[in-house]
mmCIF file with all atom_site columns, C-alpha atoms in Angstrom:
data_model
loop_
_atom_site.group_PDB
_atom_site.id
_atom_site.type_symbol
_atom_site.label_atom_id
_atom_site.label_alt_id
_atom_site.label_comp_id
_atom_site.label_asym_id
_atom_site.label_entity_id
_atom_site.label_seq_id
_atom_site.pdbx_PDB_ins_code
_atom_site.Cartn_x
_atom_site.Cartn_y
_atom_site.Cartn_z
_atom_site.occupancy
_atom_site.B_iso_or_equiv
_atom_site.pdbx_formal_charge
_atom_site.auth_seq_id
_atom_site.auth_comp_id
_atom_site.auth_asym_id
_atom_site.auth_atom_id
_atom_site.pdbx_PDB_model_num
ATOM 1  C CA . UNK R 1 1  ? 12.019  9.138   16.924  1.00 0.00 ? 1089 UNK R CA 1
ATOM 2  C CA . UNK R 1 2  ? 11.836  5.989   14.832  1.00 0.00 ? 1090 UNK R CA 1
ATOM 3  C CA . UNK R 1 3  ? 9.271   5.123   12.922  1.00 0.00 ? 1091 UNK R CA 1
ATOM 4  C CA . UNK R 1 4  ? 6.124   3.124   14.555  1.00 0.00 ? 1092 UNK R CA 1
ATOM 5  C CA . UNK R 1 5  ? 5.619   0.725   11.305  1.00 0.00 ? 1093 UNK R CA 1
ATOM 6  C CA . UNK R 1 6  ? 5.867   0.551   7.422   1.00 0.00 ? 1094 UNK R CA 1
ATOM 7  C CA . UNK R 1 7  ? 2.563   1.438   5.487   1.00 0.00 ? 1095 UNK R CA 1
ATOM 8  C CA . UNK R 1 8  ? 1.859   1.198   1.885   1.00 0.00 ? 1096 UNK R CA 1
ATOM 9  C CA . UNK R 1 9  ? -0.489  3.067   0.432   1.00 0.00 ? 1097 UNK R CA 1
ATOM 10 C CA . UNK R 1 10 ? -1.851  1.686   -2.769  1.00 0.00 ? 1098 UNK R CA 1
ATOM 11 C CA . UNK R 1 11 ? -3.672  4.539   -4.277  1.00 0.00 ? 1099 UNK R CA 1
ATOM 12 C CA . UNK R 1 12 ? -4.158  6.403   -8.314  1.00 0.00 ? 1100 UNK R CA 1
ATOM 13 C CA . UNK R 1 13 ? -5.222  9.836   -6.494  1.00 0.00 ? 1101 UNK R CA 1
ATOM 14 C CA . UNK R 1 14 ? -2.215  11.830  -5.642  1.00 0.00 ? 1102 UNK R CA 1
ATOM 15 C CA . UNK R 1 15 ? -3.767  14.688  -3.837  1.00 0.00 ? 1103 UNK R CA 1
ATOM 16 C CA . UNK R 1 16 ? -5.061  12.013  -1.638  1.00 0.00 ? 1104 UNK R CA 1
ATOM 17 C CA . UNK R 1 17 ? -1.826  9.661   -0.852  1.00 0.00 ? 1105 UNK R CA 1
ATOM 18 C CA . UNK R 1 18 ? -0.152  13.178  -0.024  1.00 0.00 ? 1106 UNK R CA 1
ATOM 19 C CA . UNK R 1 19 ? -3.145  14.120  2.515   1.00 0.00 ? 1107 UNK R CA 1
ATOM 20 C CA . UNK R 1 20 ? -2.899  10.549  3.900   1.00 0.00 ? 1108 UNK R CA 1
ATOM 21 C CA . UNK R 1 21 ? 1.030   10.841  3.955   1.00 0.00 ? 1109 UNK R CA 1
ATOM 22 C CA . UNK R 1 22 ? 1.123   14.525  6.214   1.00 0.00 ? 1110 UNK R CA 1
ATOM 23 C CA . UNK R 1 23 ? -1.187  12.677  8.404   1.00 0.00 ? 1111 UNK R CA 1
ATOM 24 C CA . UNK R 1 24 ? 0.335   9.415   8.810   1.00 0.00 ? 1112 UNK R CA 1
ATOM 25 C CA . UNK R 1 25 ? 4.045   10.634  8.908   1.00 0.00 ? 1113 UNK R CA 1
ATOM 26 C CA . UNK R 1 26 ? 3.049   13.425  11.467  1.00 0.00 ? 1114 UNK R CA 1
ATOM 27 C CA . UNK R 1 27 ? 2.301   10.112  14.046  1.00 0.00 ? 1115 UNK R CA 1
ATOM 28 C CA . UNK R 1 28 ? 5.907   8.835   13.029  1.00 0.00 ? 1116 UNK R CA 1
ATOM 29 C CA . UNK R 1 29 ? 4.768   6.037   10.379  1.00 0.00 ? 1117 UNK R CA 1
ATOM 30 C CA . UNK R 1 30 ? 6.834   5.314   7.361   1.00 0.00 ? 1118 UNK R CA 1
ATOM 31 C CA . UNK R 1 31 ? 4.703   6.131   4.628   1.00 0.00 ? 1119 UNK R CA 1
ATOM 32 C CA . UNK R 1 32 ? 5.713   4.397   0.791   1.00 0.00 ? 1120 UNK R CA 1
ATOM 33 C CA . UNK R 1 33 ? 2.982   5.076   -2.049  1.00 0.00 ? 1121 UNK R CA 1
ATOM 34 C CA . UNK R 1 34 ? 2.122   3.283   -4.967  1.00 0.00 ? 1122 UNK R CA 1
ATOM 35 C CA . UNK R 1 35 ? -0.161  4.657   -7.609  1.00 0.00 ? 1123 UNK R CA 1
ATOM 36 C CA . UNK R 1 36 ? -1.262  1.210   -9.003  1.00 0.00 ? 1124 UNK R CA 1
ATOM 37 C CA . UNK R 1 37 ? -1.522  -2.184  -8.312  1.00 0.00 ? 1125 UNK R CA 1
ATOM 38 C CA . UNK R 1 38 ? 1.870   -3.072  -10.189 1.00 0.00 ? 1126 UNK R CA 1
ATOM 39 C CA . UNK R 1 39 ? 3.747   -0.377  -8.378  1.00 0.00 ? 1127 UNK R CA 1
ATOM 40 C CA . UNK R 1 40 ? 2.354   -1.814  -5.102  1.00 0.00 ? 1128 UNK R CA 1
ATOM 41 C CA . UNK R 1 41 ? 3.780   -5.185  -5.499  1.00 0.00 ? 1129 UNK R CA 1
ATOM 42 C CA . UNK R 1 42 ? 6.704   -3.825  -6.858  1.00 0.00 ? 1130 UNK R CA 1
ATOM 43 C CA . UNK R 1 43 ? 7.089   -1.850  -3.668  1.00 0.00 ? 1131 UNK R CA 1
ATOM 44 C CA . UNK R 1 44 ? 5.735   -5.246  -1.632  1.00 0.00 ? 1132 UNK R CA 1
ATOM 45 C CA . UNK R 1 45 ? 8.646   -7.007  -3.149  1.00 0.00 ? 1133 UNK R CA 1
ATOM 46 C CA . UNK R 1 46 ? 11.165  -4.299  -1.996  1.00 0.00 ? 1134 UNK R CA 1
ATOM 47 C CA . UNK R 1 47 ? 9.920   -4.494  1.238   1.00 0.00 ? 1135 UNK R CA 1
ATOM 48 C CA . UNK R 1 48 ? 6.768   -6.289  3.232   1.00 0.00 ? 1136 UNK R CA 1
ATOM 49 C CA . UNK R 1 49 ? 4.675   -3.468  4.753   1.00 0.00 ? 1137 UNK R CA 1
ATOM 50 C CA . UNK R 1 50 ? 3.128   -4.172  7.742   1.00 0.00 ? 1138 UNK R CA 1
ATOM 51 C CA . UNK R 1 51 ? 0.039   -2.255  6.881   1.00 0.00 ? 1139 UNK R CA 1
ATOM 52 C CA . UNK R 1 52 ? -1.139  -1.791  3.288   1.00 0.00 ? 1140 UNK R CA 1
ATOM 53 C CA . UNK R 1 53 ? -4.160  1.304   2.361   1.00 0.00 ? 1141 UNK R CA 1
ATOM 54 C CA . UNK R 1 54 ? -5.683  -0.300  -0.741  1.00 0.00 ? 1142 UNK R CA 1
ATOM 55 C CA . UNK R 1 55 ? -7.740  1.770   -2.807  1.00 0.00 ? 1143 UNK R CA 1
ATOM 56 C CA . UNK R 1 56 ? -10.508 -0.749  -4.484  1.00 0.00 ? 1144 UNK R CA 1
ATOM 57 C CA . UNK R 1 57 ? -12.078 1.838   -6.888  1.00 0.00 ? 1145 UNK R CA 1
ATOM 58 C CA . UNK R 1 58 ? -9.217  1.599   -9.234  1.00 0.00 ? 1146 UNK R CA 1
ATOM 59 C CA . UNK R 1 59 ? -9.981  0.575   -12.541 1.00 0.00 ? 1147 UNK R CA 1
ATOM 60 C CA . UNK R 1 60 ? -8.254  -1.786  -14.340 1.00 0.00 ? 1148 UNK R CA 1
ATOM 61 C CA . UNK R 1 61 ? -7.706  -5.634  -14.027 1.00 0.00 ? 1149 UNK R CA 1
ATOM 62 C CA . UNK R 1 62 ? -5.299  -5.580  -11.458 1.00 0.00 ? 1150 UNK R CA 1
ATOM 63 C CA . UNK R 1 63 ? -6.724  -3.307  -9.452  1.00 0.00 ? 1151 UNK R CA 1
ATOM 64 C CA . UNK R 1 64 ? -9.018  -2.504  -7.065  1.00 0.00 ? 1152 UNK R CA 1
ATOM 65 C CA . UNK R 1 65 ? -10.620 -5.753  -4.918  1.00 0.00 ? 1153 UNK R CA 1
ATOM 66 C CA . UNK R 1 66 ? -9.167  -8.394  -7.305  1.00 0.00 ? 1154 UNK R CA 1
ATOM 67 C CA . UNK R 1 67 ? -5.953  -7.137  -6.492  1.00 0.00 ? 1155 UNK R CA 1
ATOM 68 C CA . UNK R 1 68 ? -5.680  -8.721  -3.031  1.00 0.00 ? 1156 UNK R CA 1
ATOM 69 C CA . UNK R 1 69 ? -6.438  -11.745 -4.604  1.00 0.00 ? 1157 UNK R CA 1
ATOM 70 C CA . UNK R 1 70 ? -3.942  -12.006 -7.190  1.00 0.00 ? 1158 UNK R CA 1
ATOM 71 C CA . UNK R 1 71 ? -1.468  -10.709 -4.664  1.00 0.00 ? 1159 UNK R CA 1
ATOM 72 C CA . UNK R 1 72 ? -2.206  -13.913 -2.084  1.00 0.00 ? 1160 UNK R CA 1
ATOM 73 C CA . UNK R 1 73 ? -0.726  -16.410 -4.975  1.00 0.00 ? 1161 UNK R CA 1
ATOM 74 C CA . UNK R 1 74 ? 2.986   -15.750 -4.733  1.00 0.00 ? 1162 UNK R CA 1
ATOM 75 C CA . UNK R 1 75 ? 4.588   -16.946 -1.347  1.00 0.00 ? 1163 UNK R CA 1
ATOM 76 C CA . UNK R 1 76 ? 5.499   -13.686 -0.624  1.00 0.00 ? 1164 UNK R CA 1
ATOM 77 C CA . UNK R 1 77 ? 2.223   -11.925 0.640   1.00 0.00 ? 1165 UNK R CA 1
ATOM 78 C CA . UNK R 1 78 ? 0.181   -15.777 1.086   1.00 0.00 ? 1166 UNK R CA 1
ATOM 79 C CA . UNK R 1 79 ? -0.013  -14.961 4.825   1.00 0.00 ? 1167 UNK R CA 1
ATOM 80 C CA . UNK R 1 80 ? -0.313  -11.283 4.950   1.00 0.00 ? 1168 UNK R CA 1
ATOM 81 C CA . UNK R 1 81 ? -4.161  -9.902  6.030   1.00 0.00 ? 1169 UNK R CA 1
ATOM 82 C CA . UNK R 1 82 ? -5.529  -8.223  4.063   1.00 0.00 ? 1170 UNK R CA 1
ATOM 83 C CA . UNK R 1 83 ? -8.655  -5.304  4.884   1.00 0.00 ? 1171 UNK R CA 1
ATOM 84 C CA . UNK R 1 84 ? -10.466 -3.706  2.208   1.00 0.00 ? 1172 UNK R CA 1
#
Protein backbone atom coordinates (compact mmCIF):
# COMPACT_ATOMS: atom_id res chain seq x y z
CA UNK A 1 0.00 0.00 0.00
CA UNK A 2 1.34 3.45 -0.78
CA UNK A 3 1.74 5.88 1.44
CA UNK A 4 -1.39 8.31 2.37
CA UNK A 5 0.92 11.65 2.61
CA UNK A 6 4.43 13.01 3.60
CA UNK A 7 4.76 14.26 7.31
CA UNK A 8 7.58 15.97 8.93
CA UNK A 9 8.05 15.84 12.23
CA UNK A 10 10.07 18.65 13.66
CA UNK A 11 10.96 17.49 17.06
CA UNK A 12 14.54 17.47 19.73
CA UNK A 13 12.92 14.38 21.74
CA UNK A 14 13.80 11.17 20.10
CA UNK A 15 11.89 8.77 22.20
CA UNK A 16 9.00 10.82 21.13
CA UNK A 17 9.46 11.23 17.10
CA UNK A 18 9.96 7.28 17.30
CA UNK A 19 6.50 6.85 19.32
CA UNK A 20 4.91 9.30 16.84
CA UNK A 21 6.68 7.43 13.86
CA UNK A 22 5.23 3.51 14.93
CA UNK A 23 2.00 5.27 15.09
CA UNK A 24 1.89 7.28 12.08
CA UNK A 25 3.65 4.70 9.73
CA UNK A 26 1.32 1.87 11.11
CA UNK A 27 -1.74 4.11 9.15
CA UNK A 28 0.62 4.07 5.97
CA UNK A 29 2.07 7.81 6.31
CA UNK A 30 5.56 8.60 5.30
CA UNK A 31 7.12 9.70 8.31
CA UNK A 32 10.72 12.06 7.88
CA UNK A 33 12.08 13.56 11.33
CA UNK A 34 14.02 16.42 12.05
CA UNK A 35 15.50 17.08 15.43
CA UNK A 36 15.76 20.93 15.00
CA UNK A 37 14.58 23.68 13.23
CA UNK A 38 17.65 23.68 10.71
CA UNK A 39 17.27 20.02 10.01
CA UNK A 40 13.56 20.69 9.30
CA UNK A 41 14.10 23.11 6.57
CA UNK A 42 16.81 21.22 5.39
CA UNK A 43 14.44 18.31 5.05
CA UNK A 44 11.57 21.05 3.71
CA UNK A 45 13.99 21.87 1.00
CA UNK A 46 14.48 18.15 0.01
CA UNK A 47 11.04 17.73 -0.16
CA UNK A 48 7.61 19.86 0.76
CA UNK A 49 5.70 17.81 3.36
CA UNK A 50 2.27 18.02 3.24
CA UNK A 51 1.89 17.95 6.96
CA UNK A 52 4.58 19.26 9.31
CA UNK A 53 4.45 18.18 13.60
CA UNK A 54 6.28 21.21 15.01
CA UNK A 55 7.44 21.00 18.38
CA UNK A 56 7.33 24.83 19.83
CA UNK A 57 9.08 24.09 23.20
CA UNK A 58 12.42 23.92 21.58
CA UNK A 59 14.85 26.22 22.75
CA UNK A 60 16.90 28.13 20.76
CA UNK A 61 16.35 31.06 18.25
CA UNK A 62 15.18 29.16 15.52
CA UNK A 63 13.08 27.14 17.16
CA UNK A 64 10.04 26.58 18.60
CA UNK A 65 6.99 29.26 17.50
CA UNK A 66 9.39 31.72 15.78
CA UNK A 67 10.30 29.07 13.61
CA UNK A 68 7.16 29.12 11.44
CA UNK A 69 7.80 32.53 11.01
CA UNK A 70 11.17 32.61 9.74
CA UNK A 71 10.24 29.65 7.62
CA UNK A 72 7.20 31.79 5.71
CA UNK A 73 10.09 34.28 4.21
CA UNK A 74 11.65 32.13 1.52
CA UNK A 75 9.23 31.34 -1.48
CA UNK A 76 9.44 27.96 -0.76
CA UNK A 77 7.08 27.37 2.32
CA UNK A 78 5.24 31.32 1.82
CA UNK A 79 1.97 29.44 1.16
CA UNK A 80 2.22 26.40 3.24
CA UNK A 81 -0.29 26.43 6.64
CA UNK A 82 1.05 26.23 9.24
CA UNK A 83 -0.70 24.76 12.94
CA UNK A 84 1.05 25.05 16.08
Amino acid sequence: MEPHADILIIEDDHDLVNIMRIILESRHYQVREAYDGKQGYARIEEKMPDLIILDVMMSTETEGLTWPISCRIPPLTAKFPFSC
